[in-house]
XYZ file of C-alpha atoms in Angstrom:
614
model
C 0.000 0.000 0.000
C 2.941 2.308 0.688
C 4.470 1.532 -2.732
C 1.095 2.278 -4.383
C 1.018 5.621 -2.534
C -2.204 4.602 -0.768
C -0.560 5.328 2.594
C 2.469 7.369 3.709
C 4.517 7.311 6.866
C 3.818 10.053 9.412
C 6.570 11.512 11.582
C 5.105 14.789 12.854
C 2.504 14.916 15.657
C -1.173 14.583 14.599
C -4.450 15.429 16.332
C -6.014 12.060 15.488
C -4.675 8.501 15.668
C -7.071 5.738 14.630
C -7.068 1.998 15.112
C -6.631 -0.356 12.139
C -8.799 -3.385 11.311
C -8.154 -6.091 8.687
C -11.292 -7.802 7.307
C -11.277 -10.937 5.163
C -13.304 -10.634 1.943
C -15.957 -13.385 1.784
C -15.400 -14.547 -1.821
C -11.675 -14.029 -2.525
C -10.278 -14.507 0.974
C -8.090 -11.433 0.562
C -7.675 -8.946 3.370
C -9.322 -5.536 3.276
C -7.582 -2.887 5.380
C -10.064 -0.608 7.149
C -9.814 2.141 9.699
C -11.699 1.975 12.966
C -12.328 5.740 13.212
C -15.372 5.727 15.511
C -14.280 8.846 17.454
C -13.422 10.595 14.163
C -16.779 9.648 12.619
C -18.582 11.458 15.426
C -16.900 14.686 14.311
C -17.582 14.249 10.572
C -20.609 15.950 9.052
C -22.010 13.262 6.759
C -23.276 14.497 3.333
C -26.056 11.840 3.200
C -25.977 11.167 -0.537
C -28.895 8.872 -1.563
C -27.790 5.280 -2.095
C -29.719 3.519 -4.917
C -31.609 0.355 -4.055
C -32.588 -2.623 -6.141
C -36.137 -1.226 -6.252
C -34.732 1.865 -7.987
C -32.988 -0.223 -10.641
C -35.400 -3.069 -11.471
C -38.040 -0.839 -13.155
C -35.375 0.031 -15.744
C -34.853 -3.650 -16.600
C -38.246 -4.272 -18.258
C -37.498 -6.077 -21.545
C -33.790 -6.558 -20.820
C -32.345 -9.757 -22.331
C -28.599 -9.531 -21.636
C -26.723 -8.506 -18.493
C -23.180 -7.800 -17.309
C -21.955 -7.088 -13.795
C -18.568 -5.457 -13.228
C -16.822 -4.732 -9.941
C -14.835 -1.565 -9.311
C -11.552 -2.718 -7.763
C -10.539 -0.830 -4.640
C -13.002 1.843 -5.649
C -12.517 3.982 -2.562
C -8.808 4.258 -3.312
C -9.521 6.130 -6.559
C -10.575 9.163 -4.484
C -7.677 11.377 -3.381
C -7.785 13.158 -0.030
C -6.683 16.700 0.749
C -3.618 17.154 2.955
C -5.764 18.193 5.916
C -7.982 15.130 5.493
C -5.051 12.760 5.182
C -3.769 13.839 8.586
C -7.128 12.938 10.125
C -6.763 9.350 8.853
C -3.507 8.680 10.705
C -3.364 5.178 12.190
C -0.878 3.344 14.366
C 0.959 0.064 13.583
C 3.917 -1.834 14.989
C 5.970 -0.209 12.220
C 4.963 3.349 13.166
C 2.235 5.765 12.200
C 0.813 6.091 8.671
C -1.865 8.192 6.992
C -4.171 7.388 4.078
C -3.610 9.378 0.881
C -6.793 7.874 -0.616
C -10.273 7.434 0.833
C -10.153 4.527 3.330
C -12.874 2.088 4.340
C -14.518 2.914 7.650
C -15.018 6.661 7.222
C -18.710 7.408 7.730
C -18.942 9.597 4.618
C -16.949 7.236 2.369
C -19.931 5.412 0.864
C -21.839 8.652 0.205
C -18.863 10.246 -1.537
C -18.023 7.155 -3.589
C -21.639 6.688 -4.744
C -21.745 10.341 -5.808
C -18.529 9.910 -7.833
C -19.877 6.729 -9.480
C -23.165 8.410 -10.408
C -21.254 11.352 -11.904
C -18.925 9.002 -13.801
C -21.712 7.109 -15.573
C -24.239 9.926 -15.772
C -26.144 9.954 -19.074
C -25.167 6.432 -20.169
C -27.981 4.193 -21.376
C -28.348 0.724 -19.848
C -25.926 1.373 -16.959
C -26.728 1.389 -13.236
C -24.518 1.090 -10.181
C -24.899 0.453 -6.466
C -21.597 1.430 -4.823
C -18.895 -0.598 -6.629
C -21.214 -3.104 -8.393
C -21.907 -1.837 -11.925
C -24.780 -3.361 -13.920
C -24.975 -3.141 -17.732
C -28.066 -4.366 -19.595
C -29.678 -4.281 -23.020
C -32.814 -5.406 -24.840
C -30.698 -7.048 -27.550
C -27.120 -8.296 -27.672
C -26.154 -5.427 -29.946
C -27.672 -2.875 -27.576
C -26.001 -4.523 -24.585
C -22.595 -4.519 -26.289
C -22.952 -0.857 -27.269
C -23.881 0.044 -23.676
C -20.944 -1.986 -22.366
C -18.461 -0.266 -24.693
C -19.735 3.152 -23.655
C -19.440 2.176 -20.002
C -15.858 0.879 -20.417
C -14.820 4.041 -22.280
C -16.235 6.226 -19.485
C -14.506 3.991 -16.915
C -11.165 4.553 -18.654
C -11.727 8.306 -18.800
C -12.512 8.570 -15.080
C -9.612 6.363 -14.004
C -11.805 3.678 -12.427
C -10.196 0.223 -12.312
C -12.264 -2.958 -12.686
C -11.807 -6.358 -11.066
C -11.624 -8.922 -13.882
C -12.049 -11.879 -11.526
C -15.413 -10.641 -10.249
C -16.800 -9.391 -13.588
C -19.479 -11.309 -15.504
C -19.968 -10.346 -19.146
C -23.031 -10.731 -21.427
C -25.183 -13.415 -19.798
C -28.945 -13.986 -19.708
C -28.985 -14.440 -15.923
C -26.834 -12.760 -13.304
C -26.743 -12.412 -9.509
C -26.972 -8.844 -8.264
C -27.401 -7.720 -4.673
C -28.911 -10.925 -3.341
C -31.234 -11.443 -6.301
C -31.102 -13.235 -9.632
C -31.843 -11.016 -12.636
C -33.248 -12.949 -15.618
C -35.038 -12.275 -18.896
C -38.381 -13.244 -17.340
C -37.960 -11.256 -14.156
C -36.292 -11.356 -10.779
C -35.705 -14.435 -8.586
C -34.055 -15.011 -5.216
C -30.304 -15.571 -5.451
C -29.621 -19.342 -5.261
C -26.804 -18.718 -2.774
C -29.202 -16.836 -0.491
C -31.790 -19.592 -0.853
C -29.185 -22.223 0.012
C -28.054 -20.248 3.062
C -31.650 -19.952 4.283
C -32.329 -23.638 3.690
C -29.282 -24.593 5.773
C -29.888 -22.133 8.626
C -29.588 -23.677 12.074
C -31.999 -22.641 14.850
C -30.756 -19.510 16.655
C -29.328 -19.703 20.162
C -29.867 -16.078 21.140
C -31.841 -12.966 20.277
C -28.850 -11.627 18.342
C -28.734 -14.722 16.107
C -32.498 -14.562 15.595
C -32.225 -10.920 14.525
C -29.592 -11.947 11.955
C -31.879 -14.667 10.576
C -34.876 -12.367 10.359
C -32.768 -9.724 8.644
C -31.746 -12.220 5.979
C -35.267 -13.481 5.272
C -36.777 -9.980 5.334
C -34.381 -8.996 2.535
C -36.260 -11.503 0.329
C -39.727 -10.546 1.608
C -40.804 -9.388 -1.864
C -40.976 -13.074 -2.894
C -43.123 -14.282 0.031
C -46.666 -12.923 0.408
C -47.133 -14.337 3.934
C -43.684 -13.787 5.417
C -44.763 -11.421 8.214
C -47.318 -13.984 9.353
C -44.816 -16.832 9.332
C -42.284 -14.856 11.370
C -44.827 -13.598 13.924
C -44.074 -16.102 16.680
C -40.329 -15.643 16.069
C -40.596 -11.880 16.490
C -42.364 -12.426 19.794
C -39.032 -13.692 21.146
C -37.397 -10.341 20.358
C -39.681 -8.343 22.614
C -37.806 -6.624 25.387
C -39.603 -8.324 28.282
C -39.723 -11.806 26.718
C -37.115 -14.387 27.638
C -35.477 -16.204 24.717
C -36.799 -19.765 24.996
C -36.742 -21.737 21.719
C -39.268 -24.577 21.525
C -40.905 -26.872 18.963
C -43.397 -24.178 17.876
C -40.511 -21.972 16.860
C -38.945 -24.855 14.922
C -42.203 -25.180 12.984
C -42.311 -21.427 12.318
C -38.688 -21.376 11.130
C -39.363 -24.305 8.796
C -42.407 -22.475 7.418
C -40.210 -19.465 6.680
C -37.709 -21.710 4.905
C -40.474 -23.331 2.844
C -41.815 -19.946 1.747
C -38.425 -18.775 0.477
C -36.884 -22.022 -0.813
C -39.813 -23.692 -2.579
C -39.170 -25.115 -6.040
C -39.708 -23.778 -8.601
C -38.945 -20.469 -6.966
C -41.153 -17.403 -7.507
C -40.435 -15.086 -10.429
C -41.325 -11.397 -10.162
C -41.722 -9.433 -13.368
C -39.914 -6.131 -13.819
C -42.047 -3.039 -13.283
C -42.874 -1.269 -16.563
C -44.079 2.325 -16.242
C -45.801 2.099 -19.653
C -48.212 -0.619 -18.481
C -51.306 -0.399 -16.265
C -50.797 -0.976 -12.555
C -53.001 -3.047 -10.276
C -52.794 -3.490 -6.517
C -54.559 -6.409 -4.819
C -54.999 -6.189 -1.056
C -56.632 -8.178 1.701
C -56.871 -8.109 5.478
C -57.291 -10.985 7.894
C -57.827 -11.015 11.640
C -54.128 -10.558 12.252
C -52.396 -9.495 9.057
C -52.406 -7.496 5.827
C -51.360 -8.670 2.402
C -50.653 -6.801 -0.844
C -49.440 -7.783 -4.286
C -48.455 -5.405 -7.093
C -49.465 -6.655 -10.547
C -48.915 -5.746 -14.176
C -50.701 -7.776 -16.849
C -51.740 -10.148 -14.038
C -48.069 -10.934 -13.291
C -46.667 -10.198 -9.809
C -44.139 -7.383 -9.502
C -43.737 -7.626 -5.711
C -45.414 -9.034 -2.616
C -45.725 -7.414 0.790
C -47.275 -8.447 4.083
C -47.646 -6.956 7.532
C -48.619 -8.462 10.864
C -51.089 -6.375 12.852
C -50.306 -5.125 16.321
C -52.555 -6.007 19.242
C -54.247 -2.617 18.914
C -54.733 -2.978 15.153
C -56.290 -6.415 15.591
C -59.199 -4.685 17.367
C -59.984 -2.512 14.344
C -63.331 -3.033 12.640
C -63.053 -5.193 9.524
C -63.663 -2.273 7.165
C -60.884 -0.352 8.928
C -58.500 -3.281 8.450
C -59.420 -3.494 4.765
C -58.803 0.224 4.250
C -55.577 -0.100 6.236
C -54.521 -2.830 3.783
C -55.056 -0.390 0.891
C -52.978 2.261 2.664
C -50.260 -0.261 3.536
C -50.022 -1.444 -0.081
C -49.824 2.107 -1.427
C -47.152 3.129 1.092
C -45.145 -0.067 0.607
C -45.077 0.350 -3.201
C -44.972 4.159 -3.149
C -42.207 4.405 -5.765
C -44.447 2.548 -8.233
C -47.880 3.942 -7.334
C -47.182 7.646 -6.838
C -48.353 9.278 -10.058
C -50.069 6.718 -12.315
C -53.714 5.686 -12.179
C -54.006 2.564 -10.033
C -56.800 0.015 -9.767
C -57.050 -1.427 -6.255
C -58.856 -4.755 -5.928
C -60.321 -5.759 -2.570
C -62.787 -8.442 -1.515
C -64.490 -5.967 0.848
C -67.300 -4.345 -1.136
C -68.127 -1.513 1.351
C -64.779 0.100 0.500
C -66.213 1.140 -2.867
C -68.956 3.242 -1.307
C -66.986 4.644 1.666
C -64.485 6.216 -0.760
C -67.323 7.977 -2.595
C -68.935 9.436 0.534
C -68.029 12.727 2.226
C -65.050 12.516 4.542
C -67.210 13.273 7.583
C -69.243 10.104 6.917
C -66.259 7.943 7.906
C -65.084 7.267 11.471
C -62.085 9.380 12.587
C -59.536 6.576 12.134
C -60.705 5.949 8.574
C -60.719 9.688 7.886
C -56.986 9.790 8.608
C -56.390 6.836 6.274
C -58.482 8.377 3.487
C -56.574 11.644 3.792
C -53.249 9.810 3.413
C -54.609 8.021 0.328
C -55.178 11.389 -1.369
C -51.523 11.153 -2.455
C -52.515 8.430 -4.918
C -54.821 8.272 -7.950
C -56.609 5.065 -6.965
C -59.914 3.455 -7.910
C -61.127 0.724 -5.544
C -63.175 -2.073 -7.082
C -64.638 -5.170 -5.464
C -63.368 -8.632 -6.376
C -64.401 -11.853 -4.581
C -61.657 -13.383 -2.469
C -61.313 -16.373 -4.790
C -60.330 -14.002 -7.606
C -57.475 -12.451 -5.598
C -55.977 -15.648 -4.138
C -52.511 -14.280 -3.360
C -53.651 -11.324 -1.267
C -56.462 -13.427 0.185
C -53.984 -16.001 1.509
C -53.621 -13.956 4.686
C -57.323 -14.325 5.413
C -57.471 -18.008 4.571
C -54.625 -19.093 6.869
C -54.486 -16.832 9.909
C -51.898 -17.659 12.575
C -50.748 -15.899 15.714
C -49.442 -12.421 14.971
C -47.584 -9.731 16.826
C -46.160 -6.287 16.210
C -44.542 -5.832 12.816
C -41.250 -4.067 12.302
C -42.365 -3.041 8.824
C -44.472 -0.215 10.232
C -41.641 1.262 12.285
C -39.826 2.808 9.328
C -42.922 3.761 7.383
C -43.036 7.420 6.399
C -46.546 8.627 7.200
C -48.068 11.854 5.984
C -49.690 13.161 9.170
C -53.143 14.693 9.038
C -55.210 15.672 12.061
C -58.966 15.250 12.236
C -60.408 17.017 15.270
C -63.648 15.766 16.739
C -65.355 17.016 19.883
C -67.107 14.240 21.753
C -70.866 15.009 21.763
C -71.312 13.601 25.284
C -69.277 13.459 28.471
C -66.898 10.638 29.361
C -69.302 9.368 32.033
C -72.149 9.227 29.540
C -69.923 7.442 27.036
C -69.126 4.823 29.679
C -72.847 4.417 30.354
C -73.561 4.016 26.636
C -70.737 1.507 26.304
C -72.101 -0.590 29.167
C -75.655 -0.444 27.801
C -74.379 -1.448 24.350
C -72.787 -4.561 25.826
C -76.128 -5.556 27.360
C -78.154 -4.768 24.226
C -78.756 -8.001 22.319
C -79.237 -6.304 18.954
C -76.153 -4.083 19.218
C -74.048 -6.960 20.565
C -74.937 -8.897 17.439
C -74.117 -5.817 15.343
C -70.710 -5.556 17.021
C -69.969 -9.222 16.252
C -70.927 -8.721 12.599
C -68.715 -5.629 12.339
C -65.757 -7.518 13.816
C -66.150 -10.662 11.685
C -67.360 -8.952 8.505
C -70.758 -8.277 6.925
C -72.433 -10.957 4.791
C -72.239 -10.620 1.005
C -75.926 -9.720 0.533
C -78.827 -8.178 2.447
C -80.691 -11.490 2.322
C -77.982 -13.179 4.402
C -77.999 -10.423 7.021
C -79.588 -11.448 10.382
C -83.098 -9.899 10.634
C -82.296 -8.332 14.008
C -79.737 -5.976 12.452
C -81.080 -5.667 8.905
C -82.079 -2.065 9.694
C -78.356 -1.220 9.805
C -77.578 -2.727 6.382
C -77.669 0.569 4.463
C -75.237 2.104 6.973
C -72.794 -0.829 7.201
C -69.951 1.075 5.561
C -70.180 3.904 8.088
C -70.264 1.879 11.297
C -67.015 1.389 13.205
C -66.091 -1.231 15.774
C -67.118 1.014 18.685
C -70.596 1.421 17.183
C -70.424 4.812 15.596
C -72.165 5.809 12.383
C -69.674 8.296 11.044
C -69.239 10.439 14.159
C -72.723 9.724 15.515
C -73.163 7.429 18.509
C -75.471 4.455 17.978
C -77.717 4.535 21.044
C -78.759 1.216 22.646
C -82.484 0.538 23.261
C -82.293 1.063 27.026
C -81.067 4.671 26.637
C -83.218 5.840 23.723
C -86.079 7.121 25.932
C -83.622 9.198 27.948
C -82.005 10.561 24.799
C -85.422 11.478 23.365
C -86.198 13.386 26.549
C -82.876 15.273 26.342
C -83.453 16.077 22.660
C -86.943 17.394 23.485
C -85.637 19.681 26.233
C -86.502 23.262 25.342
C -89.521 22.298 23.169
C -87.857 23.522 19.984
C -90.241 21.862 17.567
C -89.899 18.901 15.200
C -87.255 20.173 12.780
C -84.897 21.687 15.350
C -85.162 18.598 17.550
C -84.309 16.406 14.567
C -81.370 18.617 13.686
C -80.085 18.525 17.259
C -80.331 14.700 17.344
C -78.862 14.007 13.902
C -75.701 15.938 14.720
C -74.617 13.446 17.389
C -76.931 10.408 17.650
C -78.304 7.599 15.506
C -80.689 4.673 15.723
C -83.136 3.306 13.146
C -86.429 5.214 13.179
C -85.121 8.051 15.345
C -86.750 10.758 13.206
C -90.239 9.257 13.424
C -89.932 8.829 17.190
C -89.009 12.517 17.553
C -92.012 13.516 15.435
C -94.357 11.399 17.567
C -92.925 12.831 20.796
C -93.302 16.465 19.667
C -96.787 15.888 18.259
C -97.918 14.477 21.611
C -96.436 17.343 23.663
C -99.015 19.931 24.785
C -96.381 22.602 25.359
C -95.023 22.189 21.839
C -98.520 22.374 20.372
C -99.337 25.572 22.284
C -96.064 27.200 21.331
C -96.473 26.218 17.692
C -99.906 27.922 17.537
C -98.632 31.037 19.320
C -95.649 31.611 17.043
C -95.949 34.966 15.259
C -94.047 36.093 12.233
C -91.177 38.381 13.080
C -91.338 41.903 11.556
C -88.923 42.602 8.728
C -85.719 44.284 9.811
C -84.571 47.012 7.439
C -80.969 47.449 6.442
C -79.131 50.644 7.370
C -78.970 53.205 4.555
C -75.534 53.202 2.867
C -73.421 56.359 2.710
C -73.031 56.438 -1.106
C -74.389 54.854 -4.315
C -73.258 51.322 -5.208
C -71.757 50.826 -1.734
C -74.199 47.997 -0.942
C -76.031 46.046 -3.632
C -78.224 42.950 -3.600
C -78.448 40.278 -6.295
C -80.861 37.475 -7.002
C -81.650 34.938 -9.709
C -85.170 34.275 -10.969
C -87.077 32.768 -13.865
C -89.854 34.423 -15.846
C -91.537 33.080 -18.939
C -89.095 30.117 -19.066
C -86.098 32.473 -19.160
C -83.426 32.896 -16.462
C -82.562 36.399 -15.246
C -80.150 38.035 -12.812
C -81.236 41.161 -10.916
C -79.045 43.635 -9.049
C -80.337 46.553 -6.907
C -78.499 49.441 -5.254
C -79.542 49.932 -1.597
C -78.766 53.676 -1.697
C -80.397 54.884 -4.935
C -82.731 51.926 -5.507
C -81.370 51.733 -9.023
C -81.647 48.205 -10.405
C -80.616 46.203 -13.451
C -82.112 43.004 -14.850
C -80.331 40.920 -17.475
C -80.992 37.633 -19.191
C -78.538 34.819 -18.561
C -78.185 31.664 -20.671
C -77.722 29.402 -17.650
C -77.521 29.387 -13.857
C -73.929 28.187 -13.685
C -71.558 30.036 -11.392
C -69.317 30.971 -14.324
C -72.219 32.697 -16.130
C -73.281 34.612 -13.005
C -69.703 35.715 -12.308
C -69.274 37.051 -15.842
C -72.495 39.121 -15.579
C -71.469 40.536 -12.199
C -68.027 41.427 -13.545
C -69.698 43.347 -16.390
C -71.798 45.330 -13.863
C -68.752 46.027 -11.706
C -66.857 47.244 -14.764
C -69.562 49.901 -15.345
C -70.239 51.048 -11.763
C -67.265 49.821 -9.709
C -66.875 47.055 -7.154
C -69.361 47.417 -4.266
C -68.238 47.269 -0.662
C -70.962 44.739 0.247
C -72.805 42.230 -1.934
C -75.935 40.660 -0.422
C -77.277 37.384 -1.825
C -79.276 34.386 -0.678
C -76.934 32.048 -2.643
C -79.336 31.670 -5.507
């Protein structure tokens, strides 16, 4: 390294002296010399350059037939350091102190800087992508591949990047790249990874289990039920749980192996931005599943185990959560294009068409997050979406999922004031538990509504038309569903003040719901002597005149009316009583605005415009 001018001897005093670590390379067995500059790294301001992932590269491979993978040899050493930086890399050996003249391994910013240099080196080249020092060249035909490869090699020579011949693979139809196998048909798990998973021994500690789960999670795109299969294993990683491996964990580990090592292995097609996109989702009692499709071929799978809190969601909330999970998981594919979402839960179609206030607060937050995406939800029976539906067909014990921990959520706040006190809510909750009809309704909400009205139990058929607005805590939108035992009391409270039929209905409909509530309010008011007397004694209020303006055209009033099958707009000045009437071809807002603008152009813009909105 000293002869290659990678390092130089240091004689003068330096502010930093780092430790040195030698790491054996897994494939070649050669030693890689690295610094151990942990104290130095704490003082370095990292540039945080984005590192490409396989998900960033695979969409570019649609239609690719030939591949090459080349390795940049000692890539970090192609980057020269300034004199000041070289002094910071000083390390101690038995032969004295040395400093790196080139970028060493171990520096926290090394990967960011090297990736930036690689991206700049191959910028603008067709059919070339790189993740750190692994350079991928591809083409739709052999001629195109060869042309891309020649351009890449010429740019490599210009930038002084050296390649490792031993680790380079040239012009093949299948190649291993970052733990995956790239083929003409699509992407498969790397056979070496599959072999390693198949031969995994049971872990002896939490640390070993974390290593195993990290390996299998890397291939999660190939296994639609992976989060379910690993649920009992992840239970062992909880902070308060003791690590005790038993036969149930052996079964779970074998299930994980079977999912990832089955023959023939799964093939995922490359994402093609020119083709239509479809997302199939499903929710079970303890998990969510999603599969991204193009031309009915899978692009990627994803699954998520529900937490204990999420397991208590109403079924419609779980189904909508599955849609949100799928969109967030495949954000890089779904942000922008029109997406068809297929679900076996039919109420999702109608809840997405209703006003936001018609949904419970939790679903409101989900719907707001889905506004990022141009999605259309359609209903498909579970048998027609078998992959996503697998979660529902084979539920097993689930626990918290680590997939949600790193999820980037767009936060929206929906504020709702509880219409009753906490004590009254507790009373309603207790009465609901004792109400036979509402208890049955709660069970149906939890387990899922039947496919048709005919199959709905007669006792709760009155709630059928509102099934997509009822949450697991028995709310219709934000209105509390009142049990039978409390309805008389609620009617009495609504009637307090003897406001009449319409105002009593309005007061009730803002916060409460039960079938037939409106008719019961009408009957109560009609039978009330006080209400009848007050209704007969009501007198029309005298008209209240407006104050006289200070100048003409300061305050005007407008109205729309029809005469002799023709629409007109009228405007009157409150000061001078001058008025204008003009025909209008239609009652659209655009037409009315244009007429008002014409009036304002002649007389000026009034200070106040009075209208009854039509």
